[in-house]
mmCIF file of C-alpha atoms in Angstrom:
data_model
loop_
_atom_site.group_PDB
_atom_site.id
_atom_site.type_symbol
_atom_site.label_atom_id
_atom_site.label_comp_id
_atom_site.label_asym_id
_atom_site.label_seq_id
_atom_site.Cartn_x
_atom_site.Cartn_y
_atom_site.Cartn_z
ATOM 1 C CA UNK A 288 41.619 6.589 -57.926
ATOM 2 C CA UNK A 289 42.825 9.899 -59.373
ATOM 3 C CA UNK A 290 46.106 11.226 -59.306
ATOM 4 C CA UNK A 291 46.633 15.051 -58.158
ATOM 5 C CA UNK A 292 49.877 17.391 -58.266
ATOM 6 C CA UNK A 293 51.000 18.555 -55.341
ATOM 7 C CA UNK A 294 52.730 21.716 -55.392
ATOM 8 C CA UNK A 295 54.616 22.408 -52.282
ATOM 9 C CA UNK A 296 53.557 25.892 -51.375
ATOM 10 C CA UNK A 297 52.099 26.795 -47.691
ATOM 11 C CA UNK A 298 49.076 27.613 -47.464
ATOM 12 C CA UNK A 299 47.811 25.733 -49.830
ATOM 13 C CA UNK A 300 49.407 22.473 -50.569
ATOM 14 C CA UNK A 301 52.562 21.298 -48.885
ATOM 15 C CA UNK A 302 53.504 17.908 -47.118
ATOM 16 C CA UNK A 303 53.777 18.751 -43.253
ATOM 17 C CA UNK A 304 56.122 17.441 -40.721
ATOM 18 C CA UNK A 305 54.808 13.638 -40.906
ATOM 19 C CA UNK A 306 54.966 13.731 -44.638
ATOM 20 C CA UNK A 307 51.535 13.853 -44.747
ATOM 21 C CA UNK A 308 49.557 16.375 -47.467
ATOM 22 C CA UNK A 309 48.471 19.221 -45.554
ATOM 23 C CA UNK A 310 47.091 22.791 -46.204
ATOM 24 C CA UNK A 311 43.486 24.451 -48.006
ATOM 25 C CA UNK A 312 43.389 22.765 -51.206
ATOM 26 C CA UNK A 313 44.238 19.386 -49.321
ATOM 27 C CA UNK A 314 41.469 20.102 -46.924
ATOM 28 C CA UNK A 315 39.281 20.673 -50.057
ATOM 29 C CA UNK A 316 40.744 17.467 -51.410
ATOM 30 C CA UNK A 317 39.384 15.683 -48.221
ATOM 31 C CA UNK A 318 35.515 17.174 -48.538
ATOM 32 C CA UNK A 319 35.636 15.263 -51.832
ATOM 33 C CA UNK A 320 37.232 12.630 -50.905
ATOM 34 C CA UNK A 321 34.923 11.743 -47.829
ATOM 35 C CA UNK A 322 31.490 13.054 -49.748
ATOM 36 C CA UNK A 323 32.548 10.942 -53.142
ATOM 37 C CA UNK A 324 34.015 8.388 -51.954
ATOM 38 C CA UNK A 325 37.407 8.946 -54.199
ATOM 39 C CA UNK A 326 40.958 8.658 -53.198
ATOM 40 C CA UNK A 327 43.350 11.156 -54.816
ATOM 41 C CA UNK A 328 46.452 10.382 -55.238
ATOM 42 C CA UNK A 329 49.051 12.798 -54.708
ATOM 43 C CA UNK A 330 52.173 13.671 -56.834
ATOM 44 C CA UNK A 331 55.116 15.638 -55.668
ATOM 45 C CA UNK A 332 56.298 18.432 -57.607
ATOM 46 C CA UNK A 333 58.724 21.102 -55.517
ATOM 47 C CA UNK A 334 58.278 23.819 -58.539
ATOM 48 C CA UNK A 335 54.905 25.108 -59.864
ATOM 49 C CA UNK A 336 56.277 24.854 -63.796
ATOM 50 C CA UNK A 337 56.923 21.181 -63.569
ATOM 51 C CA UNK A 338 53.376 20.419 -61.485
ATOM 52 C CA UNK A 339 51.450 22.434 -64.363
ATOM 53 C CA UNK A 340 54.077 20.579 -67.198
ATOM 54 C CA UNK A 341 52.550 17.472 -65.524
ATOM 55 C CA UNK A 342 49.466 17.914 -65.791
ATOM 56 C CA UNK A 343 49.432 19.780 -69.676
ATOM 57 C CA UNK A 344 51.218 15.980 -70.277
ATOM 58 C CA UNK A 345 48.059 14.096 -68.996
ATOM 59 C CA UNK A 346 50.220 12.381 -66.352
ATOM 60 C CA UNK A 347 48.120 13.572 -63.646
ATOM 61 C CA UNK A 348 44.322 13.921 -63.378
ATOM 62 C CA UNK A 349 43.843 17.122 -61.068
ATOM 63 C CA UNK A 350 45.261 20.076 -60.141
ATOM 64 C CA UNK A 351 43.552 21.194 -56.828
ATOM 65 C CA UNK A 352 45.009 24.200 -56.617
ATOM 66 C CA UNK A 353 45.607 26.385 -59.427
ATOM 67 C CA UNK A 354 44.161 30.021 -60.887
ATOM 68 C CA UNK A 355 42.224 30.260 -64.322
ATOM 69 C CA UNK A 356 43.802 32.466 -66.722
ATOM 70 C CA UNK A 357 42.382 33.729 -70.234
ATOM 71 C CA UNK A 358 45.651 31.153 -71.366
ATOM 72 C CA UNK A 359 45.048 28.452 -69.515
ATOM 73 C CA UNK A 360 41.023 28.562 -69.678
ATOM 74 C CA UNK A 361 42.109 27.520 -73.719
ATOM 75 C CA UNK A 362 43.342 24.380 -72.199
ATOM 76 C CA UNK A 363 42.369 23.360 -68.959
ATOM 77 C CA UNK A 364 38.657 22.808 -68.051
ATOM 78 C CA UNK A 365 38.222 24.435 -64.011
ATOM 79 C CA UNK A 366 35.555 24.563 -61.565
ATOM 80 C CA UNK A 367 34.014 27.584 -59.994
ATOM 81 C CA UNK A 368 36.784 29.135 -57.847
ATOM 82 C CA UNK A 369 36.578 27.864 -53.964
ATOM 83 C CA UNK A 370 39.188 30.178 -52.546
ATOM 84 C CA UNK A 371 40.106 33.882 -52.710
ATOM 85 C CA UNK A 372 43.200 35.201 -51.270
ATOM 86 C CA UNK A 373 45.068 38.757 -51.308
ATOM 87 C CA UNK A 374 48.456 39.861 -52.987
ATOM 88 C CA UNK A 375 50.957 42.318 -51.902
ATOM 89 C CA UNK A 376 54.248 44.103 -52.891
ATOM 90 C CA UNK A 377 57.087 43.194 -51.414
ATOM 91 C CA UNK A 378 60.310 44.887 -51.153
ATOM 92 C CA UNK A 379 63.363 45.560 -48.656
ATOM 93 C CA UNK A 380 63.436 47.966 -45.759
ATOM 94 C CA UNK A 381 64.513 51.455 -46.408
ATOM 95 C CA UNK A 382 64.211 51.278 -50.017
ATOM 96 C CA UNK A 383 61.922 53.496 -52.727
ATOM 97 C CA UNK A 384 58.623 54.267 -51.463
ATOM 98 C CA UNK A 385 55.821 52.332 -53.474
ATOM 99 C CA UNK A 386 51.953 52.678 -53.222
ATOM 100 C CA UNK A 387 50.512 50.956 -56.030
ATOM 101 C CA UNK A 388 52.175 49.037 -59.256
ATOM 102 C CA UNK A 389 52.858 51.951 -61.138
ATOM 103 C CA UNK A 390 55.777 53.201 -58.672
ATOM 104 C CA UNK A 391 57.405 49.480 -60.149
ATOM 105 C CA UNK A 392 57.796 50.996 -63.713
ATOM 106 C CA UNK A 393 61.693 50.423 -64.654
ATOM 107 C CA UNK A 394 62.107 48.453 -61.403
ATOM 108 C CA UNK A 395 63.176 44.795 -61.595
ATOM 109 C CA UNK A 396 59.864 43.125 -60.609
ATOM 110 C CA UNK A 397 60.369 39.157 -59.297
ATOM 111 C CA UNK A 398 57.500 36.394 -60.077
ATOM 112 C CA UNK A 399 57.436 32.968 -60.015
ATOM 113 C CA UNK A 400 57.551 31.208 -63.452
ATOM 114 C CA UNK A 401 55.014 29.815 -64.477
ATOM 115 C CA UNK A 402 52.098 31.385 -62.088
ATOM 116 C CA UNK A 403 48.946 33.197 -63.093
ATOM 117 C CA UNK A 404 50.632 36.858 -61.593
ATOM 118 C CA UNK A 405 53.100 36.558 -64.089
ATOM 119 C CA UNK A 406 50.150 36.572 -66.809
ATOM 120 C CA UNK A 407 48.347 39.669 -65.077
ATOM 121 C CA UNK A 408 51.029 41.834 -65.000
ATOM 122 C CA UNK A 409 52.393 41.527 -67.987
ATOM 123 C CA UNK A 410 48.815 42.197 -69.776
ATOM 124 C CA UNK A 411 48.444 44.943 -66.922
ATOM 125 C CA UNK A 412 51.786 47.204 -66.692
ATOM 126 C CA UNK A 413 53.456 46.287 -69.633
ATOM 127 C CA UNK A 414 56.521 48.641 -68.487
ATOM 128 C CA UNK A 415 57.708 46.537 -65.484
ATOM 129 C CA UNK A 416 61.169 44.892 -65.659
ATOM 130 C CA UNK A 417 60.245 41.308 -65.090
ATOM 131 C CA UNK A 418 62.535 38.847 -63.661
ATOM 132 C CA UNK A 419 61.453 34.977 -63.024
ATOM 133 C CA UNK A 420 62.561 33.288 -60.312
ATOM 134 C CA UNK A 421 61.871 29.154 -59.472
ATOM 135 C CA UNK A 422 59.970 29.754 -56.099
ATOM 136 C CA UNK A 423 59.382 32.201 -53.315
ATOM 137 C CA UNK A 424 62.727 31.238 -51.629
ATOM 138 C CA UNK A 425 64.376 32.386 -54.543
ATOM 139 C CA UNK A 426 62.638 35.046 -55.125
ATOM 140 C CA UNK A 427 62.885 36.752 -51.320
ATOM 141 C CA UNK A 428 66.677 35.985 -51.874
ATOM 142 C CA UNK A 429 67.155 37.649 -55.305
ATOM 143 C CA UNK A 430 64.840 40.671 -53.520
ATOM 144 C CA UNK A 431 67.385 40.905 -50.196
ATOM 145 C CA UNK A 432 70.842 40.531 -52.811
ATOM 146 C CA UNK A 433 69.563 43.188 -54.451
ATOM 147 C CA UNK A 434 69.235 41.038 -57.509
ATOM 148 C CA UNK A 435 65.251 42.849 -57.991
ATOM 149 C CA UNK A 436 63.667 45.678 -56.608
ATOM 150 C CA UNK A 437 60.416 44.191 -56.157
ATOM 151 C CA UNK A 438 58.585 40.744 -55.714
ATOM 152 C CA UNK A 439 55.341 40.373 -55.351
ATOM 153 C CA UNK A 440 53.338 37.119 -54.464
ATOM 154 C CA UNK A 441 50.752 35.774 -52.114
ATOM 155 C CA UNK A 442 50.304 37.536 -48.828
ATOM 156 C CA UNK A 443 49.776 33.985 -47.272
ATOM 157 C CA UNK A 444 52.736 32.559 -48.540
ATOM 158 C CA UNK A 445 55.281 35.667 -47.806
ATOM 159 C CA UNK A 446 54.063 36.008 -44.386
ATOM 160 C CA UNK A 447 54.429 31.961 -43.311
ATOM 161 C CA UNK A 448 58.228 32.208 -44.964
ATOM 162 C CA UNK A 449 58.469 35.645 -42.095
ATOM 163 C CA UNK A 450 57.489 32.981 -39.821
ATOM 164 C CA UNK A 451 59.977 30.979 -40.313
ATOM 165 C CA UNK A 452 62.866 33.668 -39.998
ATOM 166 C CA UNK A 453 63.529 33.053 -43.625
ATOM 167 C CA UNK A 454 62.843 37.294 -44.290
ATOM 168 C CA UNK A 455 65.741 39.459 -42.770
ATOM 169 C CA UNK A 456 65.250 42.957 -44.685
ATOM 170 C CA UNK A 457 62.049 42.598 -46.398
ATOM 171 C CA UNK A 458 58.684 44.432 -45.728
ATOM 172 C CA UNK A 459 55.285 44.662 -47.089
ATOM 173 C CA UNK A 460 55.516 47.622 -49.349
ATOM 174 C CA UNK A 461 51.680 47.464 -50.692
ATOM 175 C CA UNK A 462 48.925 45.137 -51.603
ATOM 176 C CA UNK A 463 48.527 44.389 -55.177
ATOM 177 C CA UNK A 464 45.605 45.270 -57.233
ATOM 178 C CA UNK A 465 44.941 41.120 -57.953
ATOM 179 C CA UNK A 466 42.978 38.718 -55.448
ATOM 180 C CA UNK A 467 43.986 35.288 -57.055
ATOM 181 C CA UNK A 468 40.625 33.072 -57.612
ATOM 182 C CA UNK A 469 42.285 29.541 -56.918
ATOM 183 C CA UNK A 470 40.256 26.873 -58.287
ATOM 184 C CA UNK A 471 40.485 23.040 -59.134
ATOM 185 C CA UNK A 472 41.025 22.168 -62.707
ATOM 186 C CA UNK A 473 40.892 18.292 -64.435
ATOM 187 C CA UNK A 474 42.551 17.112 -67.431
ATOM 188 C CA UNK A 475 40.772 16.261 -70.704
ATOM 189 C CA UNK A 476 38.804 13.530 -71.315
ATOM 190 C CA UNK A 477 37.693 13.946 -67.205
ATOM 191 C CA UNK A 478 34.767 16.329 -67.885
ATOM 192 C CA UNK A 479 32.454 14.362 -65.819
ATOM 193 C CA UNK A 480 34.681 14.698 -63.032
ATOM 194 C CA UNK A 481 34.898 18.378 -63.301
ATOM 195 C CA UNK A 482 31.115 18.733 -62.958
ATOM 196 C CA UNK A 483 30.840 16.054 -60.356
ATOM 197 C CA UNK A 484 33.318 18.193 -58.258
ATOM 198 C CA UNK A 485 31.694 21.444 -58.847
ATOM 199 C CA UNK A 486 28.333 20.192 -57.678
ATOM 200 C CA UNK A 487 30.101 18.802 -54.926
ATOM 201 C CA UNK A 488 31.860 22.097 -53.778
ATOM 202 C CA UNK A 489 28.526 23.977 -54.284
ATOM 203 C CA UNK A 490 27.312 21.855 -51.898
ATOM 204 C CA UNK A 491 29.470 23.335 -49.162
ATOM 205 C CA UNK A 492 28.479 25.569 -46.295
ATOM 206 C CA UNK A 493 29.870 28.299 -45.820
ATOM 207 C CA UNK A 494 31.220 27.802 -41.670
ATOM 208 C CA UNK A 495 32.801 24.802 -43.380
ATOM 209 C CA UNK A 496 34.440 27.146 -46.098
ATOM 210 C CA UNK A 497 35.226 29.066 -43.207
ATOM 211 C CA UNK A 498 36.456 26.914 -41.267
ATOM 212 C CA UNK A 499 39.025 25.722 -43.467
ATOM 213 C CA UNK A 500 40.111 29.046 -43.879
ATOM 214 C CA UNK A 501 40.255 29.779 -40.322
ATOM 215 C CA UNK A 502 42.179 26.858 -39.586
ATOM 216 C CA UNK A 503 44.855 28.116 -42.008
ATOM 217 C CA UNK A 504 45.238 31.980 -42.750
ATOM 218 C CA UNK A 505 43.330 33.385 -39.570
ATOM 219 C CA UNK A 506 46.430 33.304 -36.902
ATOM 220 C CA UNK A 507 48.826 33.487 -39.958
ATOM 221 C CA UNK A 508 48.274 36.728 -41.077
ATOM 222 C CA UNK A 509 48.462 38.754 -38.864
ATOM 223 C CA UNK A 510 47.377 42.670 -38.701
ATOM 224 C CA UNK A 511 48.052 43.813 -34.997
ATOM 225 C CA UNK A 512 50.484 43.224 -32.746
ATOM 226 C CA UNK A 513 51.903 39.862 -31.493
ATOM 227 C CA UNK A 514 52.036 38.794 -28.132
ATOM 228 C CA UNK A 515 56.201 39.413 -27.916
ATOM 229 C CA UNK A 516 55.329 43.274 -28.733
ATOM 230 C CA UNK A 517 52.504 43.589 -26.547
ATOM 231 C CA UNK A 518 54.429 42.002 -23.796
ATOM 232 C CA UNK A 519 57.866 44.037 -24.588
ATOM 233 C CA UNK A 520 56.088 47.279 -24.606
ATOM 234 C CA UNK A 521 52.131 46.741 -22.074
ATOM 235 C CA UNK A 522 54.289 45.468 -19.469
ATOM 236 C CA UNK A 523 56.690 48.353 -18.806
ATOM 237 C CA UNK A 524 53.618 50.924 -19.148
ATOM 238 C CA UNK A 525 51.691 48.345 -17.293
ATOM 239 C CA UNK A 526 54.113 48.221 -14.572
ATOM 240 C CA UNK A 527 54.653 52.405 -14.187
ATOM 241 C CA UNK A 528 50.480 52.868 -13.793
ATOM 242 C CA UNK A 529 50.596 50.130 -11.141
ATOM 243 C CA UNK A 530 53.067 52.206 -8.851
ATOM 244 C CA UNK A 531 51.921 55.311 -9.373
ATOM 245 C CA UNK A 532 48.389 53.658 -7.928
ATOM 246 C CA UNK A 533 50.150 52.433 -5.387
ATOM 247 C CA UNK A 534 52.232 55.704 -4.277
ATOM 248 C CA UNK A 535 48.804 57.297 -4.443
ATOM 249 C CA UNK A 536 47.255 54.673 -2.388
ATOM 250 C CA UNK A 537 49.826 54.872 0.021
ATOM 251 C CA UNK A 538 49.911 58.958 0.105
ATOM 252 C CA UNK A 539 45.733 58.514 0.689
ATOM 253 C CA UNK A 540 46.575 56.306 3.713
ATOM 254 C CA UNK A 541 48.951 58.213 4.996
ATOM 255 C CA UNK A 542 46.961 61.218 4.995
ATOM 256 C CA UNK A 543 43.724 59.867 6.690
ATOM 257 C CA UNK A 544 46.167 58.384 9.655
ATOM 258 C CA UNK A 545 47.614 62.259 9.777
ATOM 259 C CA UNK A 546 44.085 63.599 10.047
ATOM 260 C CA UNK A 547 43.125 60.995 12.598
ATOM 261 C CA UNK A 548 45.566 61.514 14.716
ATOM 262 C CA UNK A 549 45.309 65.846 14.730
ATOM 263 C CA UNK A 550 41.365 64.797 15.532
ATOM 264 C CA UNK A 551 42.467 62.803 18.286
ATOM 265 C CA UNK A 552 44.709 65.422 19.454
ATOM 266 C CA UNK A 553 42.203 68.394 19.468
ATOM 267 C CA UNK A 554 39.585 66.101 21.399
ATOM 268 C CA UNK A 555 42.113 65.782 23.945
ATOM 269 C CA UNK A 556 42.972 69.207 23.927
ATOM 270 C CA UNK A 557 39.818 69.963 24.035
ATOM 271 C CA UNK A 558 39.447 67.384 27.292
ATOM 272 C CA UNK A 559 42.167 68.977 28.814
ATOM 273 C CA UNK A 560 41.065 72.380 28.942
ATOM 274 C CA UNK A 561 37.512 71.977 30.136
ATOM 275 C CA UNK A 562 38.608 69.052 33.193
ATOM 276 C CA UNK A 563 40.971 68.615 35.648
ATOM 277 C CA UNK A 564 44.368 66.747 35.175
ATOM 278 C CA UNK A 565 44.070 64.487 38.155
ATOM 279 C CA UNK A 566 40.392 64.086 39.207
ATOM 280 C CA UNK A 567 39.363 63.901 35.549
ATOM 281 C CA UNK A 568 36.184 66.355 36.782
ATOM 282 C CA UNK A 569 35.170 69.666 35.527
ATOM 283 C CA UNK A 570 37.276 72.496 35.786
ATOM 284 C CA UNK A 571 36.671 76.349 37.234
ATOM 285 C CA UNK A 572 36.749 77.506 33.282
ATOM 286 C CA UNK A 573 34.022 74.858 32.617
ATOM 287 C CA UNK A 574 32.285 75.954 36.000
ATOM 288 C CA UNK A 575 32.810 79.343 34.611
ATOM 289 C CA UNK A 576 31.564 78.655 31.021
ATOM 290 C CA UNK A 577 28.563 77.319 32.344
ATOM 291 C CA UNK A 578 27.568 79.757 35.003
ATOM 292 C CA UNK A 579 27.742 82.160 32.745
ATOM 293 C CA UNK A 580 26.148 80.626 30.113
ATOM 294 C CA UNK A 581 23.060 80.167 32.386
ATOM 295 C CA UNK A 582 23.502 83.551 33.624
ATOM 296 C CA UNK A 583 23.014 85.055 30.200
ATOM 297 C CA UNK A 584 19.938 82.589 30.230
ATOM 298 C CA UNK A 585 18.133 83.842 33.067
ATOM 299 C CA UNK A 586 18.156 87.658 32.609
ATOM 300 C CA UNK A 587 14.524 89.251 32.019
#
């Protein structure tokens, strides 16, 4: 039996409702699990610089969920990365306009202590104010204070905490320039282990890869509309074409019973002028139409 940190952090790794381990890395967790017949153990941790202090001091065995860093790589022995995700810019509605990390220079930039983004952008844009904050709650709530300009952090992660309602005047400013490579890493003197589980995760398909991503980011992030847009706006539009088929349905109608009816009417007429109103027989003018008729027929 290994023990594993658990760092709370949707997608990922989080407990869910039953207190049950849940997310990717826990589904990843459970491919090994099942295929090696291992149980990993999990420890809580609530912040990412205590899971990671944890397992520098040997007191747990795995980290399933964590990004290699030219820092950390001095250290910590991972496998092949099993995950990729995107990261984006994050910053509150109606403020400065921002396209790519260089529109952060001088701005107060928030990132969570301790994680591999913190690493990359200070090797990367050495001229962003950074400010550290515990975890993402913190960090959306020093971004709406006003407390920093900026935070920026998995797309994943943001948009599940906009799920939740947590988000009031923040927006997706931009994506960031890094796609984090999160892979498993083991403590030392567990170097078997680490090749074990990279053969192991080698071994995976890729519509199981997929569908463990599927199961977790494909509703979640979302692109398009939802449903409560499509509804507030379709319906309305959806509503007006209806009518106006059905005024012109009802104008077509109309009109064909209109021409009917004048047909109907001229036939009659028509009746009426060539017979006679009470025997219903032909008239002198149709008498007269045809004698002359024949008349005209008969001349040499």
């Amino acid at each position: 039996e290994f023990r594993r940190v658990l760092f709370r952090s949707y997608p990922y790794d989080f407990t869910d409702e039953k207190g049950q381990f849940s997310g990717i890395s826990a589904d990843y967790i459970r491919y090994l699990s099942t295929t090696l017949n291992i149980n990993f153990s999990p420890v809580y941790e609530s912040k990412w610089v205590d899971s990671l202090q944890l397992f520098k001091q040997g007191k747990v065995d795995v980290m399933s969920a964590i990004i290699a860093t030219e820092e950390r790589q001095k250290i910590i022995q991972f496998s092949k990365p099993y995950f990729r995700v995107p990261t984006a810019i994050f910053t509150r509605k109606n403020s400065f306009y921002v396209d790519n990390m260089e529109d952060l220079y001088g701005k107060k930039l928030g990132i969570i202590r301790g994680f591999a983004l913190l690493e990359f952008v200070k090797k990367d844009y050495p001229n962003i104010n950074i400010v550290l904050v515990d975890s993402i709650i913190e960090g959306i709530e020093s971004l709406e204070s006003g407390k920093i300009d900026a935070y920026i952090g998995s797309l994943a992660v943001v948009n599940y905490e906009n799920e939740k309602g947590v988000l009031k005047n923040t927006k997706l400013a931009a994506y960031a320039p890094y796609r984090l490579e999160i892979s498993m890493a083991t403590r030392k003197g567990l170097e078997p282990l680490a090749s074990i589980i990279n053969k192991t995760l080698n071994k995976m398909s890729e519509k199981q890869k997929a569908s463990i991503a599927n199961d977790w980011l494909a509703v979640r992030i979302e692109t398009g509309l939802d449903l409560k847009t499509i509804f507030k706006w379709g319906l309305p539009i959806l509503a007006v074409f209806l009518l106006i088929i059905i005024i012109i349905l009802l104008f077509n109608k109309k009109l064909q019973l209109q021409i009917n009816q004048r047909l109907k009417a001229e036939k009659k007429l028509q009746h009426l002028a060539s017979h006679d109103s009470l025997t219903d027989l032909y008239n002198w003018r149709s008498f007269e139409s045809l004698f002359h008729t024949t008349t005209l027929n008969t001349k040499p």
